[in-house]
Every structure is written in structure tokens, then in C-alpha cells.
Amino acid sequence: MQRYFLEAKLVQDQPVVFDKESDRHIRAVMRMQSGDEVIVCAEGNCYRAKLNEGEPLRATILEKEEVDRELPLQVTVAQALIKADKLEVVLQKGTELGAAAFQPFQAERSVVKLDQKKEAKKLLRWKKIVKEAAEQSARRILPEVNDSASAAQLVQRFEAFDLVIAAYEERAKTGEERAFFDAVKELKPGQSVLVIVGPEGGFSPEEADMLEDSGAVLCGLGPRILRAETAPLYMLSALSYHIELSR
């Protein structure tokens, strides 16, 4: 059943009013008609609803969706700015894998530089990609996409998380194999994790030292060197396996 995330608050006994984008998708793309059913979500709650005739498009809530497909951990992916198509892969697939939020940041070796005007446009596109991925993967919660930050600003937010893990390829090159496992093995449902991944050229030694001195666990992700856009997806998959499938 097609899923739509709406900004309007959903109330059981009141009609659902769709925004213009959802209205167009329902009518022109899905070619749905009055009586067809969809799933509507807002503020972490989802409902099965029946479409009604009229302008603007409305729907009647039928029942609350009880199934919860959210990752039991609150995982924020802090991804250094990388080339646009690669970052979009992280946003799309990261949403499918259960990320709760995304924090782009400017690393020392980031080739991509965003000025304020470019960032506003990029942020709109990033949020649209995340919204579509959340609808496709039957998420209940729409992940946040935050404004980009500096590495120094990112470090200041570490205290908000139960665990901070940074993928660092130099650790993989030296044969380190247990840091990631040891860091996540005691995680419990409901805890928060910040996953940090550098740009295409990796973290500089100074950045790595700053992250570690601030409380991040620097870890390799196995013997192979992963691309910047692959590392966060690997980490999300590993966290999902640990907290959802290995119990």
C-alpha cells in the first residue's frame, strides 16, 4: 500500500488533507481513485486511510498501523561532504537501512564545498530523497536531514549520543579487527549512536586525533578498504544485524 509522509497533524476523527506533491502523486502517478486506500504518516504515527472525492484531495482515517519497522537504535549518520551522487546514495540507502538522522559535515579533505545558497537547494533535494526512501521502505518515522556542520561543530555534539563510532581506514590497514565489535556489543534497544564517515580521501591524522580525543571510537571495517559511500551502509547493516537479527 502506498505510503505518504505529511506535515499536517493526523487526528483519528478528522479528514486527512494532502499536500500538493502527495496530491499530484496520488492522482497523476498512482492514478488512484475515491475508495482506494493509502498509508499516511505524521509525527511518528501511521494510519490506513481511504481516499475521498473532492478538492483538495482528502482521506478518511480507518485504523492505526500497529507494526513498527523502525531500527531499535537511534542512529545518526554523520557523513563528510562527498560528491553529490554518492551522498545521495548514502541518504537513500541509509534511510532504507533505518537511519534516524543525517548530519553532513565539512571535512578537511572534502572536495565538495557548499556555500549557503547551494546548501539551501541541496537540502531540499536531500530531504526529498529521504522522504521517498522512507515511503518506499515502509518507515514510520521520517529521518531528519540537518544543515551541514564543520568537524569542530560535529565534535561538540558527541555528548548527545550513547556511542560515537568513526570509520578510519588507517586502523583497517594496521589489521585492527575488534574495535567496532567491542564498541557495539553492549548496545541496547533505545540507545543512540553517531556513525561518522570521512570523505573520499579519508580523515586527516589531525581530524582522527580530534575525533578520538573527543570520545569517538576509531575503527576499521574489516580488511578491505571501503568507499566513503559504502562505509556508513556497512555500519548500519552491522548495527541492524546486532540489534535486530542476532537476538
mmCIF file of C-alpha atoms in Angstrom:
data_model
loop_
_atom_site.group_PDB
_atom_site.id
_atom_site.type_symbol
_atom_site.label_atom_id
_atom_site.label_comp_id
_atom_site.label_asym_id
_atom_site.label_seq_id
_atom_site.Cartn_x
_atom_site.Cartn_y
_atom_site.Cartn_z
ATOM 1 C CA MET A 1 0.000 0.000 0.000
ATOM 2 C CA GLN A 2 1.407 3.390 -0.997
ATOM 3 C CA ARG A 3 2.749 5.459 1.917
ATOM 4 C CA TYR A 4 2.811 9.259 2.300
ATOM 5 C CA PHE A 5 4.534 11.384 4.943
ATOM 6 C CA LEU A 6 2.534 14.539 5.676
ATOM 7 C CA GLU A 7 3.367 17.653 7.654
ATOM 8 C CA ALA A 8 -0.193 18.125 8.894
ATOM 9 C CA LYS A 9 -1.101 16.552 12.240
ATOM 10 C CA LEU A 10 -3.261 13.441 11.883
ATOM 11 C CA VAL A 11 -6.307 13.115 14.129
ATOM 12 C CA GLN A 12 -8.422 9.963 14.162
ATOM 13 C CA ASP A 13 -11.813 11.631 13.637
ATOM 14 C CA GLN A 14 -10.731 14.387 11.265
ATOM 15 C CA PRO A 15 -10.163 14.162 7.485
ATOM 16 C CA VAL A 16 -6.621 13.963 6.128
ATOM 17 C CA VAL A 17 -5.705 16.785 3.722
ATOM 18 C CA PHE A 18 -2.840 16.013 1.320
ATOM 19 C CA ASP A 19 -0.150 18.497 0.294
ATOM 20 C CA LYS A 20 0.222 19.380 -3.385
ATOM 21 C CA GLU A 21 3.087 16.969 -4.032
ATOM 22 C CA SER A 22 1.285 13.987 -2.484
ATOM 23 C CA ASP A 23 -1.956 15.004 -4.232
ATOM 24 C CA ARG A 24 -0.210 15.032 -7.620
ATOM 25 C CA HIS A 25 1.489 11.693 -6.979
ATOM 26 C CA ILE A 26 -1.770 10.018 -5.932
ATOM 27 C CA ARG A 27 -3.752 11.329 -8.883
ATOM 28 C CA ALA A 28 -1.262 11.556 -11.755
ATOM 29 C CA VAL A 29 1.329 8.906 -10.931
ATOM 30 C CA MET A 30 -0.571 6.250 -8.998
ATOM 31 C CA ARG A 31 -3.893 7.064 -10.709
ATOM 32 C CA MET A 32 -5.820 6.264 -7.559
ATOM 33 C CA GLN A 33 -9.494 6.996 -7.193
ATOM 34 C CA SER A 34 -12.016 7.589 -4.444
ATOM 35 C CA GLY A 35 -12.248 4.493 -2.271
ATOM 36 C CA ASP A 36 -8.634 3.436 -2.759
ATOM 37 C CA GLU A 37 -6.549 3.092 0.384
ATOM 38 C CA VAL A 38 -3.154 4.521 1.337
ATOM 39 C CA ILE A 39 -0.975 4.758 4.434
ATOM 40 C CA VAL A 40 -0.494 8.272 5.824
ATOM 41 C CA CYS A 41 2.206 9.132 8.388
ATOM 42 C CA ALA A 42 3.000 12.134 10.572
ATOM 43 C CA GLU A 43 4.796 12.682 13.875
ATOM 44 C CA GLY A 44 5.823 9.034 14.117
ATOM 45 C CA ASN A 45 2.317 7.608 13.661
ATOM 46 C CA CYS A 46 0.900 5.907 10.579
ATOM 47 C CA TYR A 47 -2.703 5.183 9.620
ATOM 48 C CA ARG A 48 -4.575 3.300 6.917
ATOM 49 C CA ALA A 49 -6.838 5.781 5.159
ATOM 50 C CA LYS A 50 -9.464 5.750 2.388
ATOM 51 C CA LEU A 51 -9.377 8.414 -0.346
ATOM 52 C CA ASN A 52 -12.385 10.695 -0.787
ATOM 53 C CA GLU A 53 -13.577 12.724 -3.758
ATOM 54 C CA GLY A 54 -13.159 16.487 -3.911
ATOM 55 C CA GLU A 55 -10.640 19.338 -3.969
ATOM 56 C CA PRO A 56 -8.216 19.394 -2.313
ATOM 57 C CA LEU A 57 -7.709 15.655 -2.061
ATOM 58 C CA ARG A 58 -8.733 14.244 1.297
ATOM 59 C CA ALA A 59 -8.909 10.885 3.029
ATOM 60 C CA THR A 60 -10.681 9.299 5.969
ATOM 61 C CA ILE A 61 -8.577 7.557 8.620
ATOM 62 C CA LEU A 62 -9.629 3.933 9.090
ATOM 63 C CA GLU A 63 -7.203 2.490 11.632
ATOM 64 C CA LYS A 64 -3.761 2.985 13.135
ATOM 65 C CA GLU A 65 -0.884 0.935 11.787
ATOM 66 C CA GLU A 66 0.484 -1.092 14.708
ATOM 67 C CA VAL A 67 3.533 -2.712 13.093
ATOM 68 C CA ASP A 68 6.827 -0.984 13.896
ATOM 69 C CA ARG A 69 9.651 -1.400 11.369
ATOM 70 C CA GLU A 70 11.988 1.168 12.915
ATOM 71 C CA LEU A 71 15.543 0.251 13.860
ATOM 72 C CA PRO A 72 15.578 -0.100 17.686
ATOM 73 C CA LEU A 73 18.635 2.177 17.824
ATOM 74 C CA GLN A 74 18.588 5.904 17.101
ATOM 75 C CA VAL A 75 21.409 6.068 14.553
ATOM 76 C CA THR A 76 22.590 9.395 13.161
ATOM 77 C CA VAL A 77 24.890 9.164 10.142
ATOM 78 C CA ALA A 78 27.468 11.952 10.059
ATOM 79 C CA GLN A 79 28.752 11.820 6.500
ATOM 80 C CA ALA A 80 31.542 14.121 5.345
ATOM 81 C CA LEU A 81 30.596 16.002 2.190
ATOM 82 C CA ILE A 82 31.306 13.829 -0.842
ATOM 83 C CA LYS A 83 30.315 14.036 -4.492
ATOM 84 C CA ALA A 84 26.592 14.655 -4.942
ATOM 85 C CA ASP A 85 25.602 11.317 -6.445
ATOM 86 C CA LYS A 86 27.495 9.416 -3.737
ATOM 87 C CA LEU A 87 25.948 11.401 -0.902
ATOM 88 C CA GLU A 88 22.511 10.796 -2.368
ATOM 89 C CA VAL A 89 23.198 7.051 -2.262
ATOM 90 C CA VAL A 90 24.039 7.352 1.445
ATOM 91 C CA LEU A 91 20.811 9.257 2.099
ATOM 92 C CA GLN A 92 18.609 6.875 0.132
ATOM 93 C CA LYS A 93 20.089 3.565 1.240
ATOM 94 C CA GLY A 94 20.781 4.821 4.762
ATOM 95 C CA THR A 95 17.077 5.617 5.108
ATOM 96 C CA GLU A 96 16.175 2.146 3.871
ATOM 97 C CA LEU A 97 18.547 0.667 6.468
ATOM 98 C CA GLY A 98 16.947 2.558 9.343
ATOM 99 C CA ALA A 99 18.987 5.717 9.975
ATOM 100 C CA ALA A 100 17.142 8.192 12.190
ATOM 101 C CA ALA A 101 19.016 11.291 11.003
ATOM 102 C CA PHE A 102 21.784 12.501 8.709
ATOM 103 C CA GLN A 103 24.428 15.094 9.536
ATOM 104 C CA PRO A 104 26.530 16.246 6.570
ATOM 105 C CA PHE A 105 29.783 17.908 7.624
ATOM 106 C CA GLN A 106 32.761 19.601 6.038
ATOM 107 C CA ALA A 107 35.927 17.563 6.492
ATOM 108 C CA GLU A 108 39.441 18.764 5.752
ATOM 109 C CA ARG A 109 39.713 16.605 2.643
ATOM 110 C CA SER A 110 36.162 17.136 1.369
ATOM 111 C CA VAL A 111 36.378 18.044 -2.304
ATOM 112 C CA VAL A 112 32.816 19.354 -2.252
ATOM 113 C CA LYS A 113 32.368 22.829 -0.784
ATOM 114 C CA LEU A 114 28.894 24.207 -0.096
ATOM 115 C CA ASP A 115 28.093 27.879 0.083
ATOM 116 C CA GLN A 116 24.893 28.997 1.787
ATOM 117 C CA LYS A 117 22.943 29.428 -1.457
ATOM 118 C CA LYS A 118 23.899 25.992 -2.773
ATOM 119 C CA GLU A 119 23.195 24.324 0.548
ATOM 120 C CA ALA A 120 19.596 25.551 0.676
ATOM 121 C CA LYS A 121 18.878 23.921 -2.701
ATOM 122 C CA LYS A 122 20.811 20.785 -1.817
ATOM 123 C CA LEU A 123 18.972 20.417 1.479
ATOM 124 C CA LEU A 124 15.604 20.462 -0.280
ATOM 125 C CA ARG A 125 16.762 17.729 -2.659
ATOM 126 C CA TRP A 126 18.288 15.656 0.147
ATOM 127 C CA LYS A 127 15.066 15.808 2.158
ATOM 128 C CA LYS A 128 13.038 14.752 -0.878
ATOM 129 C CA ILE A 129 15.333 11.741 -1.441
ATOM 130 C CA VAL A 130 14.969 10.729 2.206
ATOM 131 C CA LYS A 131 11.182 11.167 2.121
ATOM 132 C CA GLU A 132 10.807 8.977 -0.972
ATOM 133 C CA ALA A 133 13.101 6.315 0.500
ATOM 134 C CA ALA A 134 11.166 6.336 3.787
ATOM 135 C CA GLU A 135 7.892 5.856 1.918
ATOM 136 C CA GLN A 136 9.339 3.050 -0.198
ATOM 137 C CA SER A 137 10.803 1.183 2.784
ATOM 138 C CA ALA A 138 7.634 1.474 4.910
ATOM 139 C CA ARG A 139 9.256 3.615 7.603
ATOM 140 C CA ARG A 140 7.106 5.078 10.353
ATOM 141 C CA ILE A 141 9.483 7.948 11.087
ATOM 142 C CA LEU A 142 10.871 10.362 8.524
ATOM 143 C CA PRO A 143 14.636 10.758 9.117
ATOM 144 C CA GLU A 144 15.945 14.262 9.694
ATOM 145 C CA VAL A 145 18.483 15.848 7.351
ATOM 146 C CA ASN A 146 20.395 18.550 9.194
ATOM 147 C CA ASP A 147 22.236 21.563 7.862
ATOM 148 C CA SER A 148 25.907 20.848 7.204
ATOM 149 C CA ALA A 149 28.371 21.466 10.020
ATOM 150 C CA SER A 150 32.113 21.725 10.474
ATOM 151 C CA ALA A 151 34.083 18.873 12.022
ATOM 152 C CA ALA A 152 34.588 21.017 15.119
ATOM 153 C CA GLN A 153 30.829 21.598 15.428
ATOM 154 C CA LEU A 154 30.213 17.875 14.999
ATOM 155 C CA VAL A 155 32.545 17.054 17.881
ATOM 156 C CA GLN A 156 30.597 19.400 20.158
ATOM 157 C CA ARG A 157 27.503 17.195 19.689
ATOM 158 C CA PHE A 158 29.116 13.948 20.849
ATOM 159 C CA GLU A 159 27.644 14.221 24.351
ATOM 160 C CA ALA A 160 24.141 13.761 22.960
ATOM 161 C CA PHE A 161 24.909 10.150 21.986
ATOM 162 C CA ASP A 162 25.458 6.941 23.933
ATOM 163 C CA LEU A 163 28.123 5.830 21.456
ATOM 164 C CA VAL A 164 30.162 7.574 18.751
ATOM 165 C CA ILE A 165 31.937 5.429 16.143
ATOM 166 C CA ALA A 166 34.150 6.738 13.341
ATOM 167 C CA ALA A 167 35.281 4.608 10.407
ATOM 168 C CA TYR A 168 39.029 5.138 9.978
ATOM 169 C CA GLU A 169 40.790 3.281 7.184
ATOM 170 C CA GLU A 170 44.222 3.618 8.771
ATOM 171 C CA ARG A 171 43.043 1.278 11.536
ATOM 172 C CA ALA A 172 41.992 -1.267 8.912
ATOM 173 C CA LYS A 173 45.400 -1.000 7.255
ATOM 174 C CA THR A 174 47.121 -1.905 10.511
ATOM 175 C CA GLY A 175 44.992 -5.027 10.935
ATOM 176 C CA GLU A 176 42.705 -3.754 13.712
ATOM 177 C CA GLU A 177 39.621 -6.004 13.724
ATOM 178 C CA ARG A 178 37.728 -5.748 17.035
ATOM 179 C CA ALA A 179 37.109 -2.080 17.816
ATOM 180 C CA PHE A 180 33.729 -1.919 16.056
ATOM 181 C CA PHE A 181 32.519 -5.203 17.578
ATOM 182 C CA ASP A 182 33.686 -4.287 21.067
ATOM 183 C CA ALA A 183 32.015 -0.878 20.821
ATOM 184 C CA VAL A 184 28.576 -2.114 19.728
ATOM 185 C CA LYS A 185 28.273 -5.442 21.549
ATOM 186 C CA GLU A 186 26.777 -3.881 24.686
ATOM 187 C CA LEU A 187 24.291 -1.634 22.872
ATOM 188 C CA LYS A 188 20.671 -1.953 23.957
ATOM 189 C CA PRO A 189 17.439 -1.004 22.152
ATOM 190 C CA GLY A 190 16.613 2.653 22.622
ATOM 191 C CA GLN A 191 20.190 3.892 22.762
ATOM 192 C CA SER A 192 21.616 6.493 20.393
ATOM 193 C CA VAL A 193 24.615 6.065 18.105
ATOM 194 C CA LEU A 194 26.542 8.555 15.993
ATOM 195 C CA VAL A 195 28.252 6.943 12.995
ATOM 196 C CA ILE A 196 30.946 9.127 11.389
ATOM 197 C CA VAL A 197 32.430 8.585 7.926
ATOM 198 C CA GLY A 198 35.020 10.762 6.208
ATOM 199 C CA PRO A 199 35.244 11.999 2.601
ATOM 200 C CA GLU A 200 36.772 10.218 -0.398
ATOM 201 C CA GLY A 201 40.303 10.972 0.848
ATOM 202 C CA GLY A 202 39.568 9.893 4.410
ATOM 203 C CA PHE A 203 40.226 11.804 7.611
ATOM 204 C CA SER A 204 43.452 13.688 8.072
ATOM 205 C CA PRO A 205 45.591 12.489 11.027
ATOM 206 C CA GLU A 206 44.689 15.681 12.875
ATOM 207 C CA GLU A 207 40.962 15.098 12.386
ATOM 208 C CA ALA A 208 41.280 11.480 13.504
ATOM 209 C CA ASP A 209 43.075 12.599 16.662
ATOM 210 C CA MET A 210 40.394 15.221 17.334
ATOM 211 C CA LEU A 211 37.606 12.670 16.947
ATOM 212 C CA GLU A 212 39.315 10.150 19.211
ATOM 213 C CA ASP A 213 40.285 12.720 21.849
ATOM 214 C CA SER A 214 36.639 13.826 21.928
ATOM 215 C CA GLY A 215 35.364 10.320 22.652
ATOM 216 C CA ALA A 216 34.815 8.667 19.264
ATOM 217 C CA VAL A 217 35.847 5.049 18.794
ATOM 218 C CA LEU A 218 38.053 4.859 15.685
ATOM 219 C CA CYS A 219 37.637 1.522 13.953
ATOM 220 C CA GLY A 220 38.411 -0.377 10.796
ATOM 221 C CA LEU A 221 35.566 -2.143 8.969
ATOM 222 C CA GLY A 222 37.294 -5.372 8.081
ATOM 223 C CA PRO A 223 40.373 -5.995 5.948
ATOM 224 C CA ARG A 224 39.007 -4.297 2.836
ATOM 225 C CA ILE A 225 39.075 -0.541 2.254
ATOM 226 C CA LEU A 226 35.537 0.701 1.638
ATOM 227 C CA ARG A 227 34.434 3.701 -0.372
ATOM 228 C CA ALA A 228 33.084 6.704 1.515
ATOM 229 C CA GLU A 229 29.523 5.932 0.433
ATOM 230 C CA THR A 230 29.815 2.233 1.334
ATOM 231 C CA ALA A 231 31.136 2.585 4.896
ATOM 232 C CA PRO A 232 28.003 4.087 6.514
ATOM 233 C CA LEU A 233 25.811 1.462 4.865
ATOM 234 C CA TYR A 234 28.091 -1.286 6.158
ATOM 235 C CA MET A 235 27.884 0.154 9.668
ATOM 236 C CA LEU A 236 24.096 0.500 9.563
ATOM 237 C CA SER A 237 23.767 -3.076 8.319
ATOM 238 C CA ALA A 238 26.051 -4.355 11.075
ATOM 239 C CA LEU A 239 24.076 -2.453 13.727
ATOM 240 C CA SER A 240 20.812 -3.836 12.340
ATOM 241 C CA TYR A 241 22.159 -7.378 12.463
ATOM 242 C CA HIS A 242 23.418 -6.908 16.018
ATOM 243 C CA ILE A 243 20.283 -5.334 17.475
ATOM 244 C CA GLU A 244 17.546 -6.960 15.344
ATOM 245 C CA LEU A 245 18.642 -10.287 13.846
ATOM 246 C CA SER A 246 21.205 -11.797 16.215
ATOM 247 C CA ARG A 247 18.976 -11.760 19.314
#
